[in-house]
Amino acid sequence: MLDLTSFRRDLHSYPETGFDLERTPRLIADVLANAGLEVVRGVGQCGIVATLRRGPDETAIGLRADMDALPIQEANGFSYRSTRDGLFHGCGHDGHSTMLLGAALKLAKDQTLKRTVHFIFQPDEENGNGAAAMIADGLFERFPMAAIYGLHNMPGMALGHFATQSGPFCAFEDNFEIMIEGQGGHASMPEKGVDPIVVGSAIVMQLQSIISRNVPPREHAVVSVTEFVTDGARNILPSNVTLRGDCRGFSQEVSQTLESRMRSVVEGVCTAQGAKGQISYSTSFRPLVNEDRATDTIAAAAGDVGTVDATYGRVGFSEDFAEFLVHRPGAFILMGNGLGGNNAMPLHNPSYDFNDDAIAHGVAFWVRLAHQNL
C-alpha cells in the first residue's frame, strides 16, 4: 500500500512549475498504471488522465487535481523542504495530487463502484494556461464526462470542514499594463519636460475611483496597481513610466466596465498632462461559476464525510478550474487545511505547508463523490 504522506512529501521536495513538469506526472502516472487504471500521459503537454472504467459514458465524471508549484523560495526548514532553489509547493498542489491519487487507488479496489471516473491531473494552474491546454488537446472528446469537479485546500479552515456555494465562487483575474510616454529632462527644470511620474501618479489615484463610482455596490471588484517602473535616476526626470497590476471581480460585465473605464482614465489624464498613454488589458482567469445541481452533489458528498458550508460566499482568488466549467457542468469546493502553524499560513506564503492530516479527508471526499447520485 502506497504511503500517501511520504508520496506527498516527496512531491514537495521536488517541485516543478508551469508546463515544465516531468518527474511529478511520471511518478503519478506510474503508480496509477501499476494499479490497473487506463493512463494517458501528455494531455495538454504534460497532463495526465487516468480512467477507471466501471460504467457508461453518460454517467462518467471527471475529478481534477493540479500538479504545478510556484516560483517562490521556501522558508521552511523541515526535512522535506524544497530541494530546488526558487521553486516551492506554496499552494498545496502536492497535497491535491496526492489526495486524488489516493482516491483513485482506493476506488480501483472498490467493486461496488458502477461509474466511470476520469482522474485528471492538470499542469500550469498557477498561470491559468493548463486547463485550456488540456481542453484544446481533446480532454472532453477523448474522455467523455457528464460533469467535472475540483477541490482546493484552505488554510485557516478546520480539518474535515468544506465550503462551497452555487453560482459565482472564485473571481476572475484581469491584468493590465499602462505605458506612459512623457518628456524627460533635468530634475532641476521640470517645467521644460512632461513628467510621466506625475501623470502615472494621477492615473493610479483615478483608477481607485472606478470601484467607488462605476461598479454597483452589489458587485465586488478590486483594482490593484502592483508595479510602478520608470527609466529615471537621481537627478533625471524619466521619459517613460510603466504601471502594471490586476483586477478582480465575479462577472463579465464588471470586467468590461473595469477595462472601459481604465482606458478612459488613461486617455483623459494623459491628454490633460500632455503625455502619451497606451494600455494593454487581458484576462488570465475567468470567474468560476458553480452549476446549481453539481454544487448540491459536491456539498452532499462533503457533508457525508465531514461538515460543509454550502453557502460560504464568494472568494477573491482566481482558479483555472473555471475554464473547465465553461465546457461541462461542475462545481468547485474548498477543504480545510488546519487552524495553526504552517498549515494556517496563507496560500503562496513562503512558510505555508500542506497538512498531511488533511489527506485522509480529501481521499474520503473524492471516494464519496465518485459514488454520489449513481
mmCIF file of C-alpha atoms in Angstrom, residues 16-374:
data_model
loop_
_atom_site.group_PDB
_atom_site.id
_atom_site.type_symbol
_atom_site.label_atom_id
_atom_site.label_comp_id
_atom_site.label_asym_id
_atom_site.label_seq_id
_atom_site.Cartn_x
_atom_site.Cartn_y
_atom_site.Cartn_z
ATOM 1 C CA GLU A 16 8.040 21.699 -10.812
ATOM 2 C CA THR A 17 6.279 24.719 -12.305
ATOM 3 C CA GLY A 18 4.073 25.585 -15.265
ATOM 4 C CA PHE A 19 4.372 23.118 -18.106
ATOM 5 C CA ASP A 20 7.881 22.123 -17.025
ATOM 6 C CA LEU A 21 6.554 19.017 -15.340
ATOM 7 C CA GLU A 22 8.399 15.765 -15.887
ATOM 8 C CA ARG A 23 9.034 13.967 -12.625
ATOM 9 C CA THR A 24 5.694 14.775 -10.973
ATOM 10 C CA PRO A 25 3.385 13.393 -13.719
ATOM 11 C CA ARG A 26 5.712 10.430 -14.301
ATOM 12 C CA LEU A 27 5.508 9.343 -10.662
ATOM 13 C CA ILE A 28 1.723 9.786 -10.551
ATOM 14 C CA ALA A 29 1.136 8.008 -13.860
ATOM 15 C CA ASP A 30 3.379 5.069 -12.939
ATOM 16 C CA VAL A 31 1.511 4.465 -9.674
ATOM 17 C CA LEU A 32 -1.881 4.605 -11.389
ATOM 18 C CA ALA A 33 -0.817 2.374 -14.273
ATOM 19 C CA ASN A 34 0.530 -0.211 -11.840
ATOM 20 C CA ALA A 35 -2.855 -0.147 -10.080
ATOM 21 C CA GLY A 36 -4.562 -1.127 -13.325
ATOM 22 C CA LEU A 37 -6.074 2.178 -14.431
ATOM 23 C CA GLU A 38 -6.033 3.268 -18.075
ATOM 24 C CA VAL A 39 -3.439 6.049 -18.087
ATOM 25 C CA VAL A 40 -2.964 8.582 -20.866
ATOM 26 C CA ARG A 41 0.079 10.816 -20.490
ATOM 27 C CA GLY A 42 0.909 14.100 -22.187
ATOM 28 C CA VAL A 43 -2.619 15.514 -22.319
ATOM 29 C CA GLY A 44 -2.213 19.274 -22.709
ATOM 30 C CA GLN A 45 1.581 18.833 -22.942
ATOM 31 C CA CYS A 46 2.195 17.100 -19.618
ATOM 32 C CA GLY A 47 -1.187 16.449 -18.013
ATOM 33 C CA ILE A 48 -2.479 13.002 -17.088
ATOM 34 C CA VAL A 49 -5.891 11.395 -17.402
ATOM 35 C CA ALA A 50 -6.305 8.067 -15.628
ATOM 36 C CA THR A 51 -9.587 6.242 -16.189
ATOM 37 C CA LEU A 52 -11.368 3.701 -14.034
ATOM 38 C CA ARG A 53 -13.955 2.261 -16.415
ATOM 39 C CA ARG A 54 -16.925 0.933 -14.448
ATOM 40 C CA GLY A 55 -19.991 2.367 -16.194
ATOM 41 C CA PRO A 56 -21.345 4.153 -19.295
ATOM 42 C CA ASP A 57 -20.003 7.480 -20.530
ATOM 43 C CA GLU A 58 -23.383 9.063 -19.738
ATOM 44 C CA THR A 59 -22.701 8.856 -16.003
ATOM 45 C CA ALA A 60 -18.922 9.358 -16.124
ATOM 46 C CA ILE A 61 -17.423 12.206 -14.129
ATOM 47 C CA GLY A 62 -14.062 13.941 -14.033
ATOM 48 C CA LEU A 63 -12.171 14.626 -10.820
ATOM 49 C CA ARG A 64 -9.357 17.141 -11.168
ATOM 50 C CA ALA A 65 -6.200 17.963 -9.210
ATOM 51 C CA ASP A 66 -3.405 20.375 -10.116
ATOM 52 C CA MET A 67 0.289 19.426 -10.068
ATOM 53 C CA ASP A 68 2.359 22.615 -10.503
ATOM 54 C CA ALA A 69 4.319 24.562 -7.900
ATOM 55 C CA LEU A 70 5.248 28.254 -7.575
ATOM 56 C CA PRO A 71 8.378 30.319 -8.318
ATOM 57 C CA ILE A 72 8.882 31.130 -4.618
ATOM 58 C CA GLN A 73 11.841 30.465 -2.317
ATOM 59 C CA GLU A 74 10.604 28.256 0.532
ATOM 60 C CA ALA A 75 11.241 29.499 4.090
ATOM 61 C CA ASN A 76 10.517 26.203 5.857
ATOM 62 C CA GLY A 77 13.334 24.169 7.395
ATOM 63 C CA PHE A 78 11.777 20.711 7.729
ATOM 64 C CA SER A 79 13.383 17.613 6.222
ATOM 65 C CA TYR A 80 11.227 17.501 3.083
ATOM 66 C CA ARG A 81 11.576 21.181 2.169
ATOM 67 C CA SER A 82 12.106 22.050 -1.484
ATOM 68 C CA THR A 83 15.443 20.933 -2.906
ATOM 69 C CA ARG A 84 15.110 23.363 -5.820
ATOM 70 C CA ASP A 85 16.043 26.981 -5.272
ATOM 71 C CA GLY A 86 13.262 29.387 -6.119
ATOM 72 C CA LEU A 87 10.622 26.673 -6.566
ATOM 73 C CA PHE A 88 8.107 25.707 -3.889
ATOM 74 C CA HIS A 89 4.768 23.946 -3.422
ATOM 75 C CA GLY A 90 3.304 27.002 -1.726
ATOM 76 C CA CYS A 91 -0.299 26.380 -2.772
ATOM 77 C CA GLY A 92 -0.740 22.747 -1.790
ATOM 78 C CA HIS A 93 -0.905 21.208 -5.236
ATOM 79 C CA ASP A 94 1.358 18.442 -3.930
ATOM 80 C CA GLY A 95 -1.442 17.604 -1.498
ATOM 81 C CA HIS A 96 -4.166 17.931 -4.130
ATOM 82 C CA SER A 97 -2.412 15.446 -6.424
ATOM 83 C CA THR A 98 -1.754 13.060 -3.555
ATOM 84 C CA MET A 99 -5.374 13.063 -2.387
ATOM 85 C CA LEU A 100 -6.726 12.375 -5.877
ATOM 86 C CA LEU A 101 -4.111 9.668 -6.386
ATOM 87 C CA GLY A 102 -5.126 8.070 -3.085
ATOM 88 C CA ALA A 103 -8.797 8.153 -4.083
ATOM 89 C CA ALA A 104 -8.032 6.544 -7.439
ATOM 90 C CA LEU A 105 -6.131 3.728 -5.733
ATOM 91 C CA LYS A 106 -8.959 3.149 -3.267
ATOM 92 C CA LEU A 107 -11.671 3.206 -5.930
ATOM 93 C CA ALA A 108 -9.677 0.797 -8.097
ATOM 94 C CA LYS A 109 -10.237 -1.819 -5.375
ATOM 95 C CA ASP A 110 -13.896 -0.886 -4.845
ATOM 96 C CA GLN A 111 -16.041 -3.371 -6.741
ATOM 97 C CA THR A 112 -19.231 -1.562 -5.698
ATOM 98 C CA LEU A 113 -18.428 1.425 -7.921
ATOM 99 C CA LYS A 114 -20.664 1.418 -11.000
ATOM 100 C CA ARG A 115 -19.459 4.601 -12.648
ATOM 101 C CA THR A 116 -16.574 5.524 -14.940
ATOM 102 C CA VAL A 117 -14.282 8.085 -13.350
ATOM 103 C CA HIS A 118 -11.596 10.120 -15.106
ATOM 104 C CA PHE A 119 -8.858 11.300 -12.740
ATOM 105 C CA ILE A 120 -7.432 14.496 -14.241
ATOM 106 C CA PHE A 121 -4.019 15.783 -13.176
ATOM 107 C CA GLN A 122 -3.516 19.269 -14.606
ATOM 108 C CA PRO A 123 -0.328 21.258 -15.286
ATOM 109 C CA ASP A 124 0.107 25.033 -15.129
ATOM 110 C CA GLU A 125 -2.830 26.011 -12.978
ATOM 111 C CA GLU A 126 -0.963 28.946 -11.428
ATOM 112 C CA ASN A 127 -0.574 30.773 -14.752
ATOM 113 C CA GLY A 128 -4.089 29.934 -15.907
ATOM 114 C CA ASN A 129 -2.991 28.016 -19.015
ATOM 115 C CA GLY A 130 -3.204 24.342 -18.084
ATOM 116 C CA ALA A 131 -6.959 23.788 -18.310
ATOM 117 C CA ALA A 132 -7.163 25.392 -21.751
ATOM 118 C CA ALA A 133 -4.243 23.268 -22.945
ATOM 119 C CA MET A 134 -5.940 20.038 -21.847
ATOM 120 C CA ILE A 135 -9.248 21.112 -23.400
ATOM 121 C CA ALA A 136 -7.517 22.024 -26.676
ATOM 122 C CA ASP A 137 -5.930 18.571 -26.641
ATOM 123 C CA GLY A 138 -9.386 16.997 -26.693
ATOM 124 C CA LEU A 139 -9.964 16.355 -22.990
ATOM 125 C CA PHE A 140 -13.758 16.246 -23.205
ATOM 126 C CA GLU A 141 -13.890 14.489 -26.591
ATOM 127 C CA ARG A 142 -11.348 11.805 -25.700
ATOM 128 C CA PHE A 143 -12.672 11.295 -22.170
ATOM 129 C CA PRO A 144 -16.462 11.881 -22.219
ATOM 130 C CA MET A 145 -17.854 13.018 -18.880
ATOM 131 C CA ALA A 146 -21.170 14.374 -17.685
ATOM 132 C CA ALA A 147 -19.653 16.634 -15.017
ATOM 133 C CA ILE A 148 -16.311 17.700 -13.588
ATOM 134 C CA TYR A 149 -15.331 18.565 -10.007
ATOM 135 C CA GLY A 150 -12.399 20.285 -8.333
ATOM 136 C CA LEU A 151 -11.056 20.901 -4.828
ATOM 137 C CA HIS A 152 -8.606 23.296 -3.160
ATOM 138 C CA ASN A 153 -7.242 23.350 0.369
ATOM 139 C CA MET A 154 -7.949 26.393 2.531
ATOM 140 C CA PRO A 155 -5.503 27.431 5.287
ATOM 141 C CA GLY A 156 -7.208 28.660 8.439
ATOM 142 C CA MET A 157 -10.214 26.392 7.900
ATOM 143 C CA ALA A 158 -10.682 23.428 10.235
ATOM 144 C CA LEU A 159 -9.723 19.929 9.123
ATOM 145 C CA GLY A 160 -12.730 17.984 7.907
ATOM 146 C CA HIS A 161 -14.674 21.130 7.031
ATOM 147 C CA PHE A 162 -15.640 22.007 3.444
ATOM 148 C CA ALA A 163 -17.051 25.160 1.869
ATOM 149 C CA THR A 164 -18.667 25.989 -1.445
ATOM 150 C CA GLN A 165 -21.617 27.820 -2.960
ATOM 151 C CA SER A 166 -23.732 27.774 -6.079
ATOM 152 C CA GLY A 167 -23.109 30.401 -8.743
ATOM 153 C CA PRO A 168 -20.069 32.717 -8.813
ATOM 154 C CA PHE A 169 -17.493 31.382 -6.364
ATOM 155 C CA CYS A 170 -13.956 32.414 -7.411
ATOM 156 C CA ALA A 171 -13.033 35.737 -9.002
ATOM 157 C CA PHE A 172 -11.751 36.481 -12.464
ATOM 158 C CA GLU A 173 -8.268 37.939 -12.794
ATOM 159 C CA ASP A 174 -7.606 40.600 -15.424
ATOM 160 C CA ASN A 175 -4.126 42.024 -15.981
ATOM 161 C CA PHE A 176 -3.172 45.448 -17.275
ATOM 162 C CA GLU A 177 -0.065 47.297 -18.378
ATOM 163 C CA ILE A 178 -0.137 51.075 -18.842
ATOM 164 C CA MET A 179 2.745 52.716 -20.715
ATOM 165 C CA ILE A 180 3.124 56.477 -20.342
ATOM 166 C CA GLU A 181 5.457 58.492 -22.558
ATOM 167 C CA GLY A 182 6.416 61.925 -21.282
ATOM 168 C CA GLN A 183 9.448 64.105 -21.946
ATOM 169 C CA GLY A 184 12.388 63.604 -19.652
ATOM 170 C CA GLY A 185 14.960 66.134 -18.626
ATOM 171 C CA HIS A 186 16.936 67.587 -15.737
ATOM 172 C CA ALA A 187 15.332 67.273 -12.308
ATOM 173 C CA SER A 188 16.011 70.973 -11.639
ATOM 174 C CA MET A 189 13.952 72.074 -14.664
ATOM 175 C CA PRO A 190 10.709 70.042 -14.662
ATOM 176 C CA GLU A 191 8.892 72.847 -16.484
ATOM 177 C CA LYS A 192 10.850 72.023 -19.655
ATOM 178 C CA GLY A 193 9.510 68.483 -19.832
ATOM 179 C CA VAL A 194 6.437 66.343 -19.207
ATOM 180 C CA ASP A 195 6.959 64.337 -16.042
ATOM 181 C CA PRO A 196 5.424 60.849 -16.529
ATOM 182 C CA ILE A 197 5.715 60.183 -12.784
ATOM 183 C CA VAL A 198 3.163 62.901 -12.109
ATOM 184 C CA VAL A 199 0.994 61.535 -14.904
ATOM 185 C CA GLY A 200 1.321 57.974 -13.616
ATOM 186 C CA SER A 201 0.536 59.040 -10.062
ATOM 187 C CA ALA A 202 -2.618 60.797 -11.227
ATOM 188 C CA ILE A 203 -3.665 57.670 -13.112
ATOM 189 C CA VAL A 204 -3.115 55.483 -10.025
ATOM 190 C CA MET A 205 -5.378 57.728 -7.973
ATOM 191 C CA GLN A 206 -8.048 57.932 -10.677
ATOM 192 C CA LEU A 207 -8.118 54.155 -11.072
ATOM 193 C CA GLN A 208 -9.264 53.852 -7.475
ATOM 194 C CA SER A 209 -12.375 55.874 -8.273
ATOM 195 C CA ILE A 210 -13.565 53.208 -10.735
ATOM 196 C CA ILE A 211 -14.625 50.893 -7.907
ATOM 197 C CA SER A 212 -16.419 53.572 -5.881
ATOM 198 C CA ARG A 213 -18.102 55.343 -8.777
ATOM 199 C CA ASN A 214 -18.565 52.850 -11.643
ATOM 200 C CA VAL A 215 -19.155 49.447 -10.037
ATOM 201 C CA PRO A 216 -22.555 48.906 -8.369
ATOM 202 C CA PRO A 217 -22.393 48.316 -4.599
ATOM 203 C CA ARG A 218 -23.996 44.885 -5.044
ATOM 204 C CA GLU A 219 -20.969 43.808 -7.081
ATOM 205 C CA HIS A 220 -17.420 43.194 -5.899
ATOM 206 C CA ALA A 221 -14.314 44.432 -7.676
ATOM 207 C CA VAL A 222 -10.685 45.249 -6.942
ATOM 208 C CA VAL A 223 -8.181 47.279 -8.980
ATOM 209 C CA SER A 224 -4.588 46.982 -7.755
ATOM 210 C CA VAL A 225 -1.532 48.704 -9.213
ATOM 211 C CA THR A 226 1.349 46.418 -8.258
ATOM 212 C CA GLU A 227 4.268 47.881 -10.238
ATOM 213 C CA PHE A 228 5.397 51.460 -10.952
ATOM 214 C CA VAL A 229 8.524 51.411 -13.129
ATOM 215 C CA THR A 230 10.428 54.404 -14.557
ATOM 216 C CA ASP A 231 13.589 55.000 -16.563
ATOM 217 C CA GLY A 232 14.597 57.968 -14.408
ATOM 218 C CA ALA A 233 17.503 58.342 -11.977
ATOM 219 C CA ARG A 234 18.579 60.541 -9.029
ATOM 220 C CA ASN A 235 18.644 63.805 -10.938
ATOM 221 C CA ILE A 236 16.940 62.728 -14.164
ATOM 222 C CA LEU A 237 13.257 63.108 -14.868
ATOM 223 C CA PRO A 238 12.146 59.953 -16.668
ATOM 224 C CA SER A 239 10.717 59.855 -20.142
ATOM 225 C CA ASN A 240 8.692 56.704 -19.581
ATOM 226 C CA VAL A 241 6.631 55.119 -16.839
ATOM 227 C CA THR A 242 5.049 51.658 -16.862
ATOM 228 C CA LEU A 243 2.237 50.712 -14.487
ATOM 229 C CA ARG A 244 1.191 47.079 -14.053
ATOM 230 C CA GLY A 245 -1.428 45.405 -11.929
ATOM 231 C CA ASP A 246 -4.538 43.306 -11.847
ATOM 232 C CA CYS A 247 -8.296 43.486 -11.408
ATOM 233 C CA ARG A 248 -10.712 41.077 -9.704
ATOM 234 C CA GLY A 249 -14.443 40.575 -9.828
ATOM 235 C CA PHE A 250 -17.115 37.959 -10.457
ATOM 236 C CA SER A 251 -18.846 38.784 -13.742
ATOM 237 C CA GLN A 252 -18.006 39.543 -17.341
ATOM 238 C CA GLU A 253 -19.958 42.791 -17.056
ATOM 239 C CA VAL A 254 -17.697 44.013 -14.257
ATOM 240 C CA SER A 255 -14.611 43.030 -16.244
ATOM 241 C CA GLN A 256 -15.836 45.027 -19.233
ATOM 242 C CA THR A 257 -16.612 48.034 -17.027
ATOM 243 C CA LEU A 258 -13.145 47.991 -15.484
ATOM 244 C CA GLU A 259 -11.429 47.815 -18.857
ATOM 245 C CA SER A 260 -13.575 50.528 -20.424
ATOM 246 C CA ARG A 261 -13.158 52.960 -17.540
ATOM 247 C CA MET A 262 -9.437 52.252 -17.245
ATOM 248 C CA ARG A 263 -8.932 53.141 -20.897
ATOM 249 C CA SER A 264 -10.904 56.367 -20.413
ATOM 250 C CA VAL A 265 -8.854 57.315 -17.345
ATOM 251 C CA VAL A 266 -5.543 56.754 -19.109
ATOM 252 C CA GLU A 267 -6.624 58.701 -22.184
ATOM 253 C CA GLY A 268 -8.080 61.572 -20.161
ATOM 254 C CA VAL A 269 -5.174 62.023 -17.734
ATOM 255 C CA CYS A 270 -2.526 61.737 -20.444
ATOM 256 C CA THR A 271 -4.328 64.251 -22.656
ATOM 257 C CA ALA A 272 -4.674 66.704 -19.770
ATOM 258 C CA GLN A 273 -0.987 66.415 -18.856
ATOM 259 C CA GLY A 274 0.417 66.457 -22.417
ATOM 260 C CA ALA A 275 1.681 62.888 -22.303
ATOM 261 C CA LYS A 276 1.016 59.834 -24.461
ATOM 262 C CA GLY A 277 -0.598 56.749 -22.987
ATOM 263 C CA GLN A 278 -1.111 53.192 -24.127
ATOM 264 C CA ILE A 279 -2.825 50.347 -22.273
ATOM 265 C CA SER A 280 -2.965 46.576 -22.754
ATOM 266 C CA TYR A 281 -5.667 44.651 -20.923
ATOM 267 C CA SER A 282 -6.137 40.879 -20.832
ATOM 268 C CA THR A 283 -7.906 38.152 -18.857
ATOM 269 C CA SER A 284 -5.828 35.449 -17.164
ATOM 270 C CA PHE A 285 -8.634 33.674 -15.293
ATOM 271 C CA ARG A 286 -12.376 33.563 -15.900
ATOM 272 C CA PRO A 287 -14.793 33.857 -12.979
ATOM 273 C CA LEU A 288 -15.504 30.397 -11.573
ATOM 274 C CA VAL A 289 -19.252 29.711 -11.603
ATOM 275 C CA ASN A 290 -20.560 26.576 -9.884
ATOM 276 C CA GLU A 291 -23.545 24.897 -11.527
ATOM 277 C CA ASP A 292 -26.511 24.500 -9.150
ATOM 278 C CA ARG A 293 -27.058 20.755 -9.354
ATOM 279 C CA ALA A 294 -23.346 19.992 -9.276
ATOM 280 C CA THR A 295 -22.996 22.189 -6.207
ATOM 281 C CA ASP A 296 -25.682 20.168 -4.453
ATOM 282 C CA THR A 297 -23.825 16.989 -5.391
ATOM 283 C CA ILE A 298 -20.435 18.155 -4.188
ATOM 284 C CA ALA A 299 -21.870 19.584 -0.962
ATOM 285 C CA ALA A 300 -23.711 16.353 -0.213
ATOM 286 C CA ALA A 301 -20.529 14.328 -0.662
ATOM 287 C CA ALA A 302 -18.637 16.695 1.634
ATOM 288 C CA GLY A 303 -21.380 16.512 4.238
ATOM 289 C CA ASP A 304 -21.201 12.714 4.226
ATOM 290 C CA VAL A 305 -17.522 12.717 5.219
ATOM 291 C CA GLY A 306 -17.276 15.935 7.257
ATOM 292 C CA THR A 307 -19.015 19.249 7.802
ATOM 293 C CA VAL A 308 -19.898 21.615 4.980
ATOM 294 C CA ASP A 309 -20.952 25.214 4.468
ATOM 295 C CA ALA A 310 -22.856 25.193 1.176
ATOM 296 C CA THR A 311 -23.465 28.973 1.208
ATOM 297 C CA TYR A 312 -19.930 30.047 2.056
ATOM 298 C CA GLY A 313 -19.867 33.157 -0.105
ATOM 299 C CA ARG A 314 -17.509 34.266 -2.832
ATOM 300 C CA VAL A 315 -13.715 34.157 -2.523
ATOM 301 C CA GLY A 316 -11.382 36.707 -4.067
ATOM 302 C CA PHE A 317 -8.715 34.433 -5.519
ATOM 303 C CA SER A 318 -8.836 33.009 -9.037
ATOM 304 C CA GLU A 319 -8.755 29.385 -10.151
ATOM 305 C CA ASP A 320 -8.022 27.826 -13.544
ATOM 306 C CA PHE A 321 -10.697 25.197 -12.900
ATOM 307 C CA ALA A 322 -13.123 27.875 -14.104
ATOM 308 C CA GLU A 323 -12.107 27.083 -17.693
ATOM 309 C CA PHE A 324 -13.404 23.513 -17.393
ATOM 310 C CA LEU A 325 -16.783 24.780 -16.188
ATOM 311 C CA VAL A 326 -17.292 26.683 -19.424
ATOM 312 C CA HIS A 327 -17.417 23.315 -21.218
ATOM 313 C CA ARG A 328 -19.062 20.973 -18.713
ATOM 314 C CA PRO A 329 -21.330 21.301 -15.666
ATOM 315 C CA GLY A 330 -19.460 21.003 -12.412
ATOM 316 C CA ALA A 331 -18.501 22.560 -9.127
ATOM 317 C CA PHE A 332 -15.509 23.519 -7.021
ATOM 318 C CA ILE A 333 -15.098 23.171 -3.256
ATOM 319 C CA LEU A 334 -12.674 24.283 -0.539
ATOM 320 C CA MET A 335 -11.351 21.899 2.122
ATOM 321 C CA GLY A 336 -9.859 22.850 5.492
ATOM 322 C CA ASN A 337 -6.075 22.704 5.849
ATOM 323 C CA GLY A 338 -5.977 23.369 9.606
ATOM 324 C CA LEU A 339 -6.062 26.232 12.049
ATOM 325 C CA GLY A 340 -2.472 26.558 13.236
ATOM 326 C CA GLY A 341 1.192 26.726 12.302
ATOM 327 C CA ASN A 342 2.373 26.325 8.721
ATOM 328 C CA ASN A 343 -1.000 24.859 7.772
ATOM 329 C CA ALA A 344 -2.749 28.156 8.529
ATOM 330 C CA MET A 345 -0.251 30.332 6.665
ATOM 331 C CA PRO A 346 -1.810 31.998 3.605
ATOM 332 C CA LEU A 347 -1.503 30.298 0.256
ATOM 333 C CA HIS A 348 1.635 31.472 -1.593
ATOM 334 C CA ASN A 349 3.327 32.377 1.710
ATOM 335 C CA PRO A 350 6.951 31.083 1.882
ATOM 336 C CA SER A 351 6.170 29.358 5.203
ATOM 337 C CA TYR A 352 2.967 27.599 4.081
ATOM 338 C CA ASP A 353 2.754 23.805 4.076
ATOM 339 C CA PHE A 354 0.003 21.392 3.104
ATOM 340 C CA ASN A 355 -1.340 19.490 6.109
ATOM 341 C CA ASP A 356 -0.672 15.752 5.820
ATOM 342 C CA ASP A 357 -3.554 15.122 8.220
ATOM 343 C CA ALA A 358 -5.864 16.519 5.538
ATOM 344 C CA ILE A 359 -5.003 13.741 3.080
ATOM 345 C CA ALA A 360 -7.438 11.238 4.591
ATOM 346 C CA HIS A 361 -10.259 13.817 4.498
ATOM 347 C CA GLY A 362 -9.603 14.567 0.836
ATOM 348 C CA VAL A 363 -9.436 10.898 -0.158
ATOM 349 C CA ALA A 364 -12.699 10.160 1.670
ATOM 350 C CA PHE A 365 -14.364 13.118 -0.053
ATOM 351 C CA TRP A 366 -13.312 12.077 -3.559
ATOM 352 C CA VAL A 367 -14.370 8.471 -2.961
ATOM 353 C CA ARG A 368 -17.778 9.565 -1.701
ATOM 354 C CA LEU A 369 -18.233 11.941 -4.625
ATOM 355 C CA ALA A 370 -17.479 9.133 -7.096
ATOM 356 C CA HIS A 371 -20.415 7.190 -5.617
ATOM 357 C CA GLN A 372 -22.707 10.220 -5.299
ATOM 358 C CA ASN A 373 -26.009 10.224 -7.240
ATOM 359 C CA LEU A 374 -25.313 6.984 -9.095
#
